Structures are given as C-alpha cells and as structure tokens.
Amino acid sequence: MDRISNLSDDLLLKIVSSLPTKDVVATMILSKRWRFLWTMLPKLDFDYGSERDPSQYRKYIKYVDRSLVLNRAPVLETLKFKVGPCCSSEDLATWIRMGMVREVREIETFDTNCYHRSIELPKTLYTYEKLEVLKLAASMTLDVPSDVCFPSLKTLHLICVEHKTEESHRMLLSGCPVLEELVLDKTYNCDNSQSLYVEVPSLQRLSILDTYTEGDDPLYEIVISAPSLKYLNFVDLLW
C-alpha cells in the first residue's frame, strides 16, 4: 500500500477509475490522503442490480446523491448506472440531471429488470449539448421532442428501447449531426415497429440485432442512408 500511496493523484485516479464507485469509496479508510481522493473520480459507476437487497435501497439513494454532490472532478467523464426493480424512473432521471449539471460526457444505463417496466428520460436530456456517448439498455419509450439536439453525440446504443412513434426515431437520429456509431438491439422484442430508417450522413459504424420468436413480427423493411459507413453488422435470429 505504501508504494501505491506514493503514486501521483492523476495516476491513482486512472487506476481506481476502473473500479465500481462503491469500491473506490471504501478506500477512504486507507489514509487521510485517500479520504478525499474518491471525490475527484472522473468516472462514476453505480451498481444496484436485481441481486441487491431491496431493503437497502434507501441507503443506496443517499450514497448516489452524496457521490454526485461531492464529486469535484474537473470534468465528469462518465456516469454509469446498473439498476434493478427497486430503482424508480424518477430517481434515475434525477441522477441524470445531476450529471448534466456537472457536464457529464457519457451516460450509460443498464436495467436488469428491463422487460417488466418502463423508464422515462428527463426531457432536458434531449437538448443536452455536452453528451458524447449515450448507451441505454433498459425498457423505455423515447418520446423525442421536435427540438431534439445532440450536437456532440458520437456514440448511441439503444437496447430494449421503444420509440413512441416512427417519426420519433427519425427525429432522434436527425438531431445527432456528428453521430459515428449506432447500435440497435431488438432482442427483447420491446419495439413493435416493423420498419427501420437510418439516415445519418456522419455514421461510420452500424450494428442491428433483430431477435424474435415464432409468431412475432420481424423487421420487414430497413432503409439505410449513411454515405460515410465503414462497418455494418446485421443479425436476424428466430428463436
């Protein structure tokens, strides 16, 4: 531990940033220097999946709130959430808004209970200018406003995500003028639409997974207009 403590703060932060935030917070007991190091983390990773004790959720809320309020990193690069059935849509939306106040660059959500409920994103996220990466793996219906604008978004992953209307999907993509990577996963058959339109001039990488069971309706029409495309992966599976 003495050798590690002799490292610079920048190097220590790079090492501990790969750990879940709760493990980094646990380092506070190591020394006075480590007591406040965790507040400088540029990446926050919160895990409260389905295997966690529901009775501890109130403590988890306080822990996430405190971590976001006390964070003093010059730039909050990444905000990750793995949530289970205890986590409410309102709590997740609040934490996303807190990250936006800190000018977070990357937001990731993974819902272990994604097939059984729907999560709503805060409306202000759709016009958030700093976001560069958005990865959503959760059952949610995107109600995209007409003024949607992600001027910095380069990576977008949508897994188990449904669009309120077909036009909603088109508006979302049209609001991403510099988008380079798009991943669409219909594995859980959450999106009942049977057509898919991808019209993004800047797009370089596109992955589409359409998995369905007998009796479900697969995608029957796919239109891709992406003159900058370098990589295409399309998987169509019948279970």
Coordinates of N, CA and C in Angstrom, one line a residue:
M1 N 0.8 -1.2 0.0 CA 0.0 0.0 0.0 C 0.9 1.3 0.0
D2 N 2.1 1.2 0.6 CA 2.9 2.4 0.7 C 3.4 2.8 -0.7
R3 N 3.7 1.8 -1.6 CA 4.1 2.1 -2.9 C 3.0 2.7 -3.7
I4 N 1.8 2.3 -3.5 CA 0.6 2.8 -4.2 C 0.4 4.3 -3.8
S5 N 0.5 4.5 -2.5 CA 0.3 5.8 -1.9 C 1.3 6.8 -2.4
N6 N 2.4 6.4 -2.9 CA 3.5 7.3 -3.4 C 3.2 7.7 -4.8
L7 N 2.2 7.1 -5.5 CA 1.9 7.5 -6.8 C 1.2 8.9 -6.8
S8 N 1.3 9.5 -8.0 CA 0.6 10.8 -8.1 C -0.9 10.7 -8.1
D9 N -1.6 11.7 -7.8 CA -3.1 11.7 -7.7 C -3.6 11.3 -9.1
D10 N -3.0 11.9 -10.2 CA -3.6 11.6 -11.5 C -3.5 10.1 -11.8
L11 N -2.3 9.5 -11.5 CA -2.1 8.1 -11.8 C -3.1 7.2 -10.9
L12 N -3.2 7.6 -9.6 CA -4.1 6.9 -8.7 C -5.6 6.9 -9.3
L13 N -6.0 8.1 -9.8 CA -7.3 8.2 -10.3 C -7.6 7.3 -11.5
K14 N -6.5 7.2 -12.3 CA -6.7 6.4 -13.5 C -6.8 4.9 -13.1
I15 N -6.1 4.5 -12.0 CA -6.2 3.1 -11.6 C -7.5 2.8 -11.0
V16 N -8.0 3.7 -10.1 CA -9.3 3.4 -9.4 C -10.5 3.7 -10.2
S17 N -10.3 4.4 -11.3 CA -11.5 4.7 -12.1 C -12.1 3.5 -12.8
S18 N -11.3 2.4 -12.9 CA -11.8 1.2 -13.5 C -12.6 0.3 -12.5
L19 N -12.7 0.8 -11.3 CA -13.4 0.0 -10.2 C -14.8 0.6 -10.0
P20 N -15.8 -0.2 -9.6 CA -17.1 0.3 -9.2 C -16.9 1.4 -8.1
T21 N -17.7 2.4 -8.2 CA -17.6 3.5 -7.3 C -17.6 3.1 -5.8
K22 N -18.5 2.2 -5.5 CA -18.5 1.7 -4.1 C -17.2 1.2 -3.6
D23 N -16.4 0.5 -4.4 CA -15.1 0.0 -4.0 C -14.1 1.1 -3.9
V24 N -14.2 2.1 -4.7 CA -13.3 3.3 -4.6 C -13.6 4.0 -3.3
V25 N -14.9 4.2 -3.0 CA -15.3 4.9 -1.7 C -14.7 4.2 -0.5
A26 N -14.6 2.9 -0.6 CA -14.1 2.0 0.5 C -12.7 2.3 0.8
T27 N -11.9 2.9 -0.1 CA -10.5 3.2 0.1 C -10.3 4.4 1.1
M28 N -11.4 5.1 1.5 CA -11.3 6.2 2.4 C -10.6 5.8 3.7
I29 N -10.8 4.5 4.1 CA -10.2 4.1 5.4 C -8.7 3.9 5.3
L30 N -8.1 3.9 4.1 CA -6.7 3.6 4.0 C -5.8 4.7 4.6
S31 N -6.1 5.9 4.3 CA -5.2 7.0 4.8 C -6.0 8.3 4.6
K32 N -5.4 9.4 5.2 CA -6.0 10.7 5.1 C -6.0 11.2 3.6
R33 N -5.0 10.8 2.9 CA -4.9 11.2 1.5 C -6.0 10.6 0.7
W34 N -6.3 9.3 1.0 CA -7.3 8.6 0.2 C -8.7 9.0 0.6
R35 N -8.9 9.7 1.7 CA -10.2 10.0 2.2 C -11.0 10.9 1.2
F36 N -10.3 11.7 0.5 CA -10.9 12.7 -0.4 C -10.6 12.4 -1.9
L37 N -9.8 11.4 -2.1 CA -9.4 11.1 -3.5 C -10.6 10.7 -4.3
W38 N -11.5 9.9 -3.7 CA -12.7 9.4 -4.5 C -13.6 10.5 -5.0
T39 N -13.5 11.7 -4.3 CA -14.4 12.8 -4.8 C -13.9 13.4 -6.1
M40 N -12.7 13.0 -6.5 CA -12.1 13.5 -7.8 C -12.3 12.6 -8.9
L41 N -13.0 11.5 -8.7 CA -13.2 10.5 -9.8 C -13.9 11.1 -11.0
P42 N -13.3 10.9 -12.2 CA -13.9 11.4 -13.4 C -15.0 10.4 -13.9
K43 N -15.0 9.2 -13.4 CA -16.0 8.2 -13.8 C -16.7 7.6 -12.6
L44 N -18.0 7.7 -12.6 CA -18.8 7.1 -11.6 C -19.6 5.9 -12.1
D45 N -19.5 4.8 -11.4 CA -20.2 3.6 -11.8 C -21.0 3.1 -10.6
F46 N -22.3 3.2 -10.7 CA -23.2 2.8 -9.6 C -23.9 1.5 -10.0
D47 N -23.9 0.5 -9.1 CA -24.5 -0.8 -9.4 C -25.5 -1.2 -8.3
Y48 N -26.8 -1.2 -8.7 CA -27.8 -1.7 -7.7 C -28.7 -2.6 -8.5
G49 N -28.1 -3.8 -9.0 CA -28.9 -4.7 -9.8 C -29.9 -5.5 -9.1
S50 N -30.5 -6.5 -9.7 CA -31.6 -7.3 -9.2 C -31.2 -8.1 -8.0
E51 N -29.8 -8.4 -7.9 CA -29.4 -9.3 -6.8 C -29.2 -8.5 -5.5
R52 N -29.4 -7.2 -5.5 CA -29.2 -6.5 -4.3 C -30.4 -6.5 -3.4
D53 N -30.2 -6.3 -2.1 CA -31.3 -6.4 -1.1 C -32.2 -5.2 -1.2
P54 N -33.4 -5.4 -1.5 CA -34.4 -4.2 -1.7 C -34.4 -3.3 -0.4
S55 N -34.2 -3.9 0.8 CA -34.3 -3.1 2.0 C -33.2 -2.1 2.1
Q56 N -32.2 -2.2 1.3 CA -31.0 -1.3 1.4 C -31.1 -0.2 0.4
Y57 N -32.2 -0.1 -0.4 CA -32.3 0.8 -1.5 C -32.3 2.3 -1.0
R58 N -32.9 2.6 0.2 CA -32.8 4.0 0.7 C -31.4 4.4 0.9
K59 N -30.6 3.5 1.5 CA -29.2 3.8 1.7 C -28.5 4.0 0.3
Y60 N -28.8 3.3 -0.7 CA -28.2 3.4 -2.0 C -28.5 4.8 -2.6
I61 N -29.8 5.2 -2.4 CA -30.2 6.6 -2.9 C -29.3 7.6 -2.3
K62 N -29.1 7.6 -1.0 CA -28.3 8.6 -0.3 C -26.8 8.5 -0.7
Y63 N -26.4 7.3 -1.0 CA -25.0 7.1 -1.4 C -24.7 7.7 -2.8
V64 N -25.7 7.5 -3.7 CA -25.5 8.0 -5.1 C -25.7 9.6 -5.0
D65 N -26.6 10.1 -4.3 CA -26.8 11.5 -4.2 C -25.5 12.2 -3.6
R66 N -25.0 11.6 -2.6 CA -23.8 12.1 -1.9 C -22.6 12.1 -2.9
S67 N -22.5 11.0 -3.6 CA -21.3 10.8 -4.5 C -21.4 11.9 -5.6
L68 N -22.6 12.2 -6.1 CA -22.7 13.2 -7.2 C -22.5 14.6 -6.7
V69 N -23.1 14.9 -5.5 CA -23.0 16.2 -4.9 C -21.5 16.5 -4.5
L70 N -20.8 15.6 -4.0 CA -19.4 15.8 -3.5 C -18.4 15.7 -4.6
N71 N -18.8 15.2 -5.8 CA -17.8 15.0 -6.8 C -17.2 16.3 -7.3
R72 N -15.8 16.4 -7.3 CA -15.1 17.6 -7.6 C -14.2 17.4 -8.8
A73 N -14.4 16.4 -9.6 CA -13.5 16.2 -10.8 C -13.7 17.4 -11.7
P74 N -12.6 17.8 -12.4 CA -12.7 18.9 -13.3 C -13.7 18.7 -14.4
V75 N -13.8 17.4 -14.9 CA -14.7 17.0 -15.9 C -15.3 15.6 -15.5
L76 N -16.6 15.6 -15.4 CA -17.2 14.3 -15.1 C -17.4 13.6 -16.4
E77 N -16.5 12.6 -16.7 CA -16.5 12.0 -18.0 C -17.6 11.0 -18.2
T78 N -17.8 10.1 -17.2 CA -18.7 9.0 -17.4 C -19.7 8.8 -16.2
L79 N -20.9 8.5 -16.4 CA -21.9 8.2 -15.4 C -22.6 7.0 -15.8
K80 N -22.4 5.9 -15.0 CA -23.0 4.6 -15.4 C -23.9 4.1 -14.2
F81 N -25.0 3.6 -14.6 CA -26.0 3.0 -13.7 C -26.4 1.6 -14.1
K82 N -26.3 0.7 -13.1 CA -26.9 -0.6 -13.3 C -28.0 -0.7 -12.2
V83 N -29.2 -0.8 -12.7 CA -30.3 -0.7 -11.7 C -31.2 -1.9 -11.8
G84 N -31.9 -2.2 -10.7 CA -32.8 -3.3 -10.7 C -34.2 -2.8 -10.4
P85 N -35.1 -3.7 -10.0 CA -36.5 -3.4 -9.8 C -36.8 -2.4 -8.7
C86 N -35.8 -2.2 -7.8 CA -36.1 -1.2 -6.7 C -35.9 0.2 -7.2
C87 N -35.1 0.4 -8.2 CA -34.8 1.8 -8.7 C -36.0 2.4 -9.5
S88 N -36.4 3.5 -9.1 CA -37.6 4.2 -9.8 C -37.1 5.0 -11.0
S89 N -38.0 5.2 -11.9 CA -37.7 6.1 -13.1 C -37.3 7.5 -12.6
E90 N -38.0 8.0 -11.6 CA -37.8 9.3 -11.1 C -36.4 9.5 -10.5
D91 N -35.9 8.4 -9.7 CA -34.6 8.5 -9.2 C -33.5 8.6 -10.3
L92 N -33.7 7.7 -11.3 CA -32.7 7.7 -12.4 C -32.7 9.0 -13.1
A93 N -33.9 9.6 -13.4 CA -33.9 10.8 -14.1 C -33.3 11.9 -13.2
T94 N -33.4 11.9 -11.9 CA -32.8 12.9 -11.0 C -31.3 12.8 -11.1
W95 N -30.8 11.6 -11.1 CA -29.3 11.4 -11.2 C -28.7 11.8 -12.5
I96 N -29.5 11.6 -13.6 CA -29.0 12.0 -14.9 C -29.0 13.5 -15.0
R97 N -30.0 14.2 -14.4 CA -30.0 15.7 -14.4 C -28.8 16.2 -13.5
M98 N -28.5 15.5 -12.4 CA -27.4 16.0 -11.6 C -26.1 15.8 -12.4
G99 N -26.0 14.8 -13.2 CA -24.8 14.6 -14.1 C -24.7 15.7 -15.1
M100 N -25.8 16.1 -15.6 CA -25.8 17.1 -16.7 C -25.3 18.4 -16.1
V101 N -25.7 18.7 -14.8 CA -25.2 19.9 -14.1 C -23.7 19.9 -14.1
R102 N -23.1 18.7 -13.9 CA -21.7 18.5 -13.9 C -21.0 18.4 -15.2
E103 N -21.9 18.6 -16.3 CA -21.4 18.5 -17.7 C -20.8 17.1 -18.0
V104 N -21.5 16.1 -17.6 CA -21.1 14.7 -17.9 C -21.0 14.5 -19.4
R105 N -20.1 13.7 -19.9 CA -19.8 13.4 -21.3 C -20.4 12.1 -21.8
E106 N -20.5 11.2 -20.9 CA -21.0 9.8 -21.2 C -22.0 9.3 -20.2
I107 N -23.2 8.8 -20.6 CA -24.2 8.3 -19.8 C -24.6 6.9 -20.2
E108 N -24.5 5.9 -19.3 CA -24.9 4.6 -19.6 C -25.9 4.1 -18.5
T109 N -26.9 3.4 -19.0 CA -27.9 2.8 -18.0 C -28.1 1.3 -18.5
F110 N -28.1 0.5 -17.5 CA -28.5 -0.9 -17.7 C -29.5 -1.4 -16.7
D111 N -30.6 -1.8 -17.1 CA -31.7 -2.2 -16.2 C -31.9 -3.7 -16.2
T112 N -31.6 -4.3 -15.1 CA -31.6 -5.8 -15.0 C -33.1 -6.3 -15.1
N113 N -34.0 -5.3 -14.9 CA -35.4 -5.7 -14.9 C -36.1 -5.1 -16.2
C114 N -35.4 -4.9 -17.2 CA -35.8 -4.1 -18.4 C -37.1 -4.6 -19.1
Y115 N -37.4 -5.9 -18.9 CA -38.5 -6.4 -19.7 C -39.8 -6.2 -19.0
H116 N -39.8 -5.7 -17.7 CA -41.0 -5.7 -16.9 C -41.5 -4.3 -16.6
R117 N -40.9 -3.2 -17.1 CA -41.3 -1.9 -16.7 C -40.8 -0.9 -17.7
S118 N -41.1 0.3 -17.6 CA -40.7 1.4 -18.5 C -40.0 2.5 -17.7
I119 N -38.9 3.0 -18.2 CA -38.2 4.1 -17.6 C -38.3 5.3 -18.6
E120 N -38.5 6.5 -18.0 CA -38.6 7.7 -18.8 C -37.3 8.6 -18.5
L121 N -36.8 9.1 -19.6 CA -35.6 10.0 -19.5 C -36.1 11.4 -19.3
P122 N -35.3 12.2 -18.6 CA -35.6 13.6 -18.4 C -35.7 14.4 -19.7
K123 N -36.7 15.2 -19.9 CA -36.9 15.9 -21.1 C -35.6 16.8 -21.5
T124 N -35.0 17.3 -20.5 CA -33.8 18.2 -20.7 C -32.6 17.5 -21.3
L125 N -32.6 16.1 -21.2 CA -31.5 15.4 -21.8 C -31.5 15.5 -23.3
Y126 N -32.7 15.7 -24.0 CA -32.8 15.7 -25.4 C -32.1 16.9 -26.1
T127 N -31.8 17.9 -25.3 CA -31.1 19.1 -25.8 C -29.8 19.4 -25.1
Y128 N -29.3 18.3 -24.5 CA -28.0 18.4 -23.7 C -26.8 18.5 -24.7
E129 N -26.1 19.5 -24.7 CA -25.1 19.8 -25.7 C -23.7 19.1 -25.5
K130 N -23.5 18.7 -24.2 CA -22.2 18.1 -23.9 C -22.0 16.6 -24.1
L131 N -23.2 15.9 -24.3 CA -23.1 14.5 -24.3 C -22.5 13.9 -25.6
E132 N -21.5 13.0 -25.3 CA -20.8 12.4 -26.4 C -21.1 10.9 -26.6
V133 N -21.5 10.3 -25.5 CA -21.9 8.9 -25.6 C -23.1 8.6 -24.8
L134 N -24.1 7.9 -25.4 CA -25.4 7.6 -24.7 C -25.7 6.1 -25.0
K135 N -25.6 5.3 -23.9 CA -25.9 3.9 -24.0 C -27.1 3.5 -23.1
L136 N -28.2 3.1 -23.7 CA -29.4 2.8 -23.0 C -29.7 1.3 -23.2
A137 N -29.7 0.6 -22.1 CA -30.1 -0.8 -22.1 C -31.2 -1.0 -21.0
A138 N -32.4 -0.5 -21.4 CA -33.5 -0.5 -20.4 C -34.8 -0.4 -21.1
S139 N -35.8 -0.9 -20.6 CA -37.1 -0.8 -21.2 C -37.6 0.6 -21.0
M140 N -37.6 1.3 -22.1 CA -38.1 2.7 -22.1 C -38.7 3.1 -23.4
T141 N -39.6 4.0 -23.4 CA -40.2 4.5 -24.6 C -39.7 6.0 -24.8
L142 N -39.0 6.2 -25.9 CA -38.5 7.5 -26.1 C -39.5 8.4 -26.8
D143 N -39.9 9.5 -26.1 CA -40.8 10.5 -26.6 C -40.0 11.7 -27.0
V144 N -39.4 11.6 -28.2 CA -38.4 12.6 -28.6 C -39.1 13.9 -29.0
P145 N -38.7 15.0 -28.5 CA -39.3 16.3 -28.8 C -38.8 16.8 -30.2
S146 N -39.5 17.7 -30.8 CA -39.1 18.2 -32.1 C -37.9 19.0 -32.1
D147 N -37.5 19.6 -30.9 CA -36.3 20.4 -30.8 C -35.1 19.5 -30.3
V148 N -35.1 18.2 -30.5 CA -34.0 17.4 -30.0 C -32.7 17.8 -30.7
C149 N -31.7 17.8 -29.9 CA -30.4 18.3 -30.4 C -29.2 17.7 -29.6
F150 N -28.5 16.8 -30.1 CA -27.3 16.3 -29.5 C -26.1 16.7 -30.4
P151 N -25.6 17.9 -30.3 CA -24.6 18.3 -31.2 C -23.2 17.7 -31.1
S152 N -23.0 17.0 -29.9 CA -21.7 16.4 -29.6 C -21.8 14.9 -29.6
L153 N -22.9 14.3 -29.8 CA -23.1 12.8 -29.6 C -22.5 12.1 -30.8
K154 N -21.6 11.2 -30.4 CA -20.9 10.4 -31.4 C -21.2 8.9 -31.3
T155 N -21.7 8.4 -30.1 CA -22.0 7.0 -29.9 C -23.4 6.9 -29.3
L156 N -24.2 6.1 -29.9 CA -25.6 5.9 -29.4 C -25.9 4.4 -29.5
H157 N -26.2 3.8 -28.3 CA -26.6 2.4 -28.2 C -28.1 2.4 -27.6
L158 N -29.0 1.7 -28.3 CA -30.4 1.6 -27.9 C -30.7 0.1 -27.8
I159 N -30.8 -0.5 -26.6 CA -31.1 -1.9 -26.3 C -32.4 -2.0 -25.5
C160 N -33.4 -2.7 -26.1 CA -34.7 -2.8 -25.4 C -35.4 -1.5 -25.3
V161 N -35.2 -0.7 -26.3 CA -35.7 0.7 -26.3 C -36.8 0.8 -27.4
E162 N -37.9 1.4 -27.0 CA -39.0 1.6 -28.0 C -39.2 3.1 -28.3
H163 N -39.6 3.4 -29.5 CA -39.9 4.7 -29.8 C -41.4 4.9 -29.8
K164 N -41.9 6.1 -29.3 CA -43.3 6.3 -29.2 C -43.9 6.3 -30.6
T165 N -43.2 6.9 -31.6 CA -43.7 6.8 -33.0 C -42.5 6.6 -33.9
E166 N -42.8 6.2 -35.1 CA -41.7 6.0 -36.1 C -41.0 7.4 -36.4
E167 N -41.8 8.4 -36.3 CA -41.2 9.8 -36.5 C -40.3 10.1 -35.4
S168 N -40.6 9.6 -34.2 CA -39.7 9.9 -33.0 C -38.3 9.3 -33.3
H169 N -38.2 8.2 -33.9 CA -36.9 7.6 -34.2 C -36.2 8.4 -35.2
R170 N -36.8 8.9 -36.2 CA -36.2 9.7 -37.2 C -35.7 11.0 -36.7
M171 N -36.5 11.6 -35.8 CA -36.2 12.9 -35.2 C -34.9 12.7 -34.3
L172 N -34.9 11.6 -33.6 CA -33.7 11.4 -32.7 C -32.4 11.4 -33.6
L173 N -32.4 10.6 -34.6 CA -31.2 10.5 -35.5 C -30.9 11.8 -36.2
S174 N -31.9 12.5 -36.6 CA -31.6 13.8 -37.3 C -31.1 14.8 -36.3
G175 N -31.3 14.6 -35.0 CA -30.7 15.5 -34.0 C -29.3 15.2 -33.6
C176 N -28.7 14.2 -34.3 CA -27.3 13.8 -34.0 C -26.4 14.0 -35.2
P177 N -26.0 15.3 -35.4 CA -25.3 15.6 -36.7 C -23.9 15.0 -36.8
V178 N -23.3 14.6 -35.7 CA -22.0 14.1 -35.7 C -21.9 12.6 -35.3
L179 N -23.0 11.9 -35.3 CA -23.1 10.5 -34.8 C -22.2 9.6 -35.7
E180 N -21.4 8.8 -35.0 CA -20.5 7.9 -35.7 C -20.8 6.4 -35.5
E181 N -21.3 6.1 -34.3 CA -21.6 4.7 -34.0 C -23.0 4.6 -33.5
L182 N -23.8 3.6 -34.1 CA -25.1 3.3 -33.7 C -25.4 1.8 -33.5
V183 N -25.9 1.5 -32.4 CA -26.2 0.1 -32.1 C -27.7 0.0 -31.7
L184 N -28.4 -0.8 -32.4 CA -29.8 -1.0 -32.2 C -30.1 -2.5 -31.9
D185 N -30.6 -2.8 -30.8 CA -30.8 -4.2 -30.3 C -32.3 -4.4 -30.0
K186 N -33.0 -5.3 -30.8 CA -34.4 -5.6 -30.5 C -34.6 -6.9 -29.9
T187 N -33.6 -7.4 -29.2 CA -33.6 -8.8 -28.7 C -34.8 -9.1 -27.9
Y188 N -35.2 -8.1 -27.0 CA -36.4 -8.4 -26.1 C -37.7 -8.1 -26.8
N189 N -37.7 -7.8 -28.1 CA -38.9 -7.5 -28.8 C -39.7 -6.4 -28.1
C190 N -39.0 -5.4 -27.6 CA -39.6 -4.3 -27.0 C -40.2 -3.3 -28.0
D191 N -39.7 -3.3 -29.2 CA -40.1 -2.3 -30.2 C -41.0 -3.1 -31.2
N192 N -42.2 -2.7 -31.3 CA -43.1 -3.4 -32.2 C -43.1 -2.9 -33.7
S193 N -42.3 -1.9 -33.9 CA -42.2 -1.3 -35.3 C -41.6 -2.4 -36.2
Q194 N -42.0 -2.4 -37.4 CA -41.6 -3.4 -38.4 C -40.7 -2.7 -39.5
S195 N -40.5 -1.5 -39.4 CA -39.6 -0.8 -40.3 C -38.5 0.0 -39.6
L196 N -37.4 0.2 -40.2 CA -36.3 0.9 -39.6 C -35.6 1.8 -40.6
Y197 N -35.5 3.1 -40.3 CA -34.9 4.0 -41.2 C -33.7 4.6 -40.5
V198 N -32.5 4.5 -41.1 CA -31.3 5.1 -40.5 C -30.7 6.0 -41.6
E199 N -30.9 7.3 -41.4 CA -30.4 8.3 -42.3 C -29.5 9.2 -41.5
V200 N -28.2 8.9 -41.5 CA -27.2 9.7 -40.8 C -25.9 9.8 -41.6
P201 N -25.7 11.0 -42.2 CA -24.6 11.2 -43.1 C -23.2 10.9 -42.5
S202 N -23.1 11.2 -41.2 CA -21.8 11.1 -40.5 C -21.5 9.7 -40.0
L203 N -22.5 8.8 -40.0 CA -22.4 7.4 -39.4 C -21.4 6.6 -40.1
Q204 N -20.5 6.0 -39.2 CA -19.4 5.1 -39.7 C -19.6 3.6 -39.3
R205 N -20.3 3.4 -38.1 CA -20.4 2.0 -37.7 C -21.9 1.8 -37.3
L206 N -22.5 0.7 -37.8 CA -23.9 0.4 -37.6 C -24.1 -1.1 -37.2
S207 N -24.7 -1.4 -36.1 CA -25.0 -2.7 -35.7 C -26.5 -2.8 -35.4
I208 N -27.1 -3.8 -36.0 CA -28.6 -4.1 -35.8 C -28.8 -5.5 -35.4
L209 N -29.4 -5.8 -34.3 CA -29.8 -7.1 -33.9 C -31.3 -7.2 -33.7
D210 N -31.9 -8.1 -34.5 CA -33.3 -8.3 -34.5 C -33.6 -9.7 -34.2
T211 N -33.9 -10.0 -32.9 CA -34.2 -11.4 -32.5 C -35.6 -11.5 -32.1
Y212 N -36.3 -12.5 -32.6 CA -37.7 -12.7 -32.4 C -38.1 -14.1 -32.3
T213 N -39.2 -14.4 -31.7 CA -39.7 -15.8 -31.6 C -40.8 -16.0 -32.6
E214 N -41.2 -17.3 -32.8 CA -42.2 -17.6 -33.8 C -43.5 -17.0 -33.4
G215 N -44.1 -16.3 -34.3 CA -45.4 -15.6 -34.0 C -45.1 -14.1 -33.9
D216 N -43.9 -13.6 -33.6 CA -43.6 -12.2 -33.5 C -43.3 -11.7 -35.0
D217 N -43.4 -10.4 -35.1 CA -43.1 -9.8 -36.4 C -41.7 -9.3 -36.5
P218 N -40.9 -9.8 -37.4 CA -39.5 -9.3 -37.5 C -39.5 -8.0 -38.4
L219 N -38.4 -7.3 -38.4 CA -38.3 -6.2 -39.3 C -38.5 -6.6 -40.7
Y220 N -39.3 -5.9 -41.5 CA -39.5 -6.3 -42.9 C -39.0 -5.2 -43.8
E221 N -38.6 -4.1 -43.3 CA -38.1 -3.0 -44.1 C -37.0 -2.3 -43.4
I222 N -35.8 -2.2 -44.0 CA -34.7 -1.5 -43.4 C -34.2 -0.6 -44.5
V223 N -34.1 0.7 -44.2 CA -33.6 1.7 -45.2 C -32.4 2.4 -44.5
I224 N -31.2 2.3 -45.1 CA -30.0 2.9 -44.6 C -29.5 3.9 -45.6
S225 N -29.3 5.1 -45.1 CA -28.7 6.1 -45.9 C -27.5 6.7 -45.1
A226 N -26.3 6.2 -45.3 CA -25.2 6.5 -44.5 C -23.9 6.5 -45.4
P227 N -23.7 7.5 -46.1 CA -22.6 7.6 -47.1 C -21.2 7.4 -46.5
S228 N -21.1 7.7 -45.2 CA -19.7 7.5 -44.5 C -19.6 6.2 -43.8
L229 N -20.5 5.3 -44.0 CA -20.5 4.0 -43.3 C -19.3 3.1 -43.7
K230 N -18.6 2.6 -42.7 CA -17.4 1.7 -42.9 C -17.7 0.3 -42.4
Y231 N -18.6 0.2 -41.4 CA -18.8 -1.1 -40.8 C -20.3 -1.3 -40.6
L232 N -20.8 -2.5 -41.1 CA -22.2 -2.8 -40.9 C -22.3 -4.3 -40.4
N233 N -23.1 -4.4 -39.3 CA -23.3 -5.8 -38.7 C -24.8 -5.9 -38.5
F234 N -25.4 -6.9 -39.2 CA -26.9 -7.1 -39.1 C -27.1 -8.6 -38.7
V235 N -27.8 -8.8 -37.6 CA -28.1 -10.2 -37.2 C -29.6 -10.3 -37.1
D236 N -30.2 -11.3 -37.7 CA -31.6 -11.6 -37.7 C -31.8 -13.0 -37.3
L237 N -32.3 -13.2 -36.0 CA -32.4 -14.5 -35.4 C -33.8 -14.9 -35.1
L238 N -34.2 -16.1 -35.4 CA -35.5 -16.7 -35.0 C -35.3 -17.7 -33.9
W239 N -35.9 -17.5 -32.7 CA -35.7 -18.4 -31.6 C -36.8 -19.5 -31.7

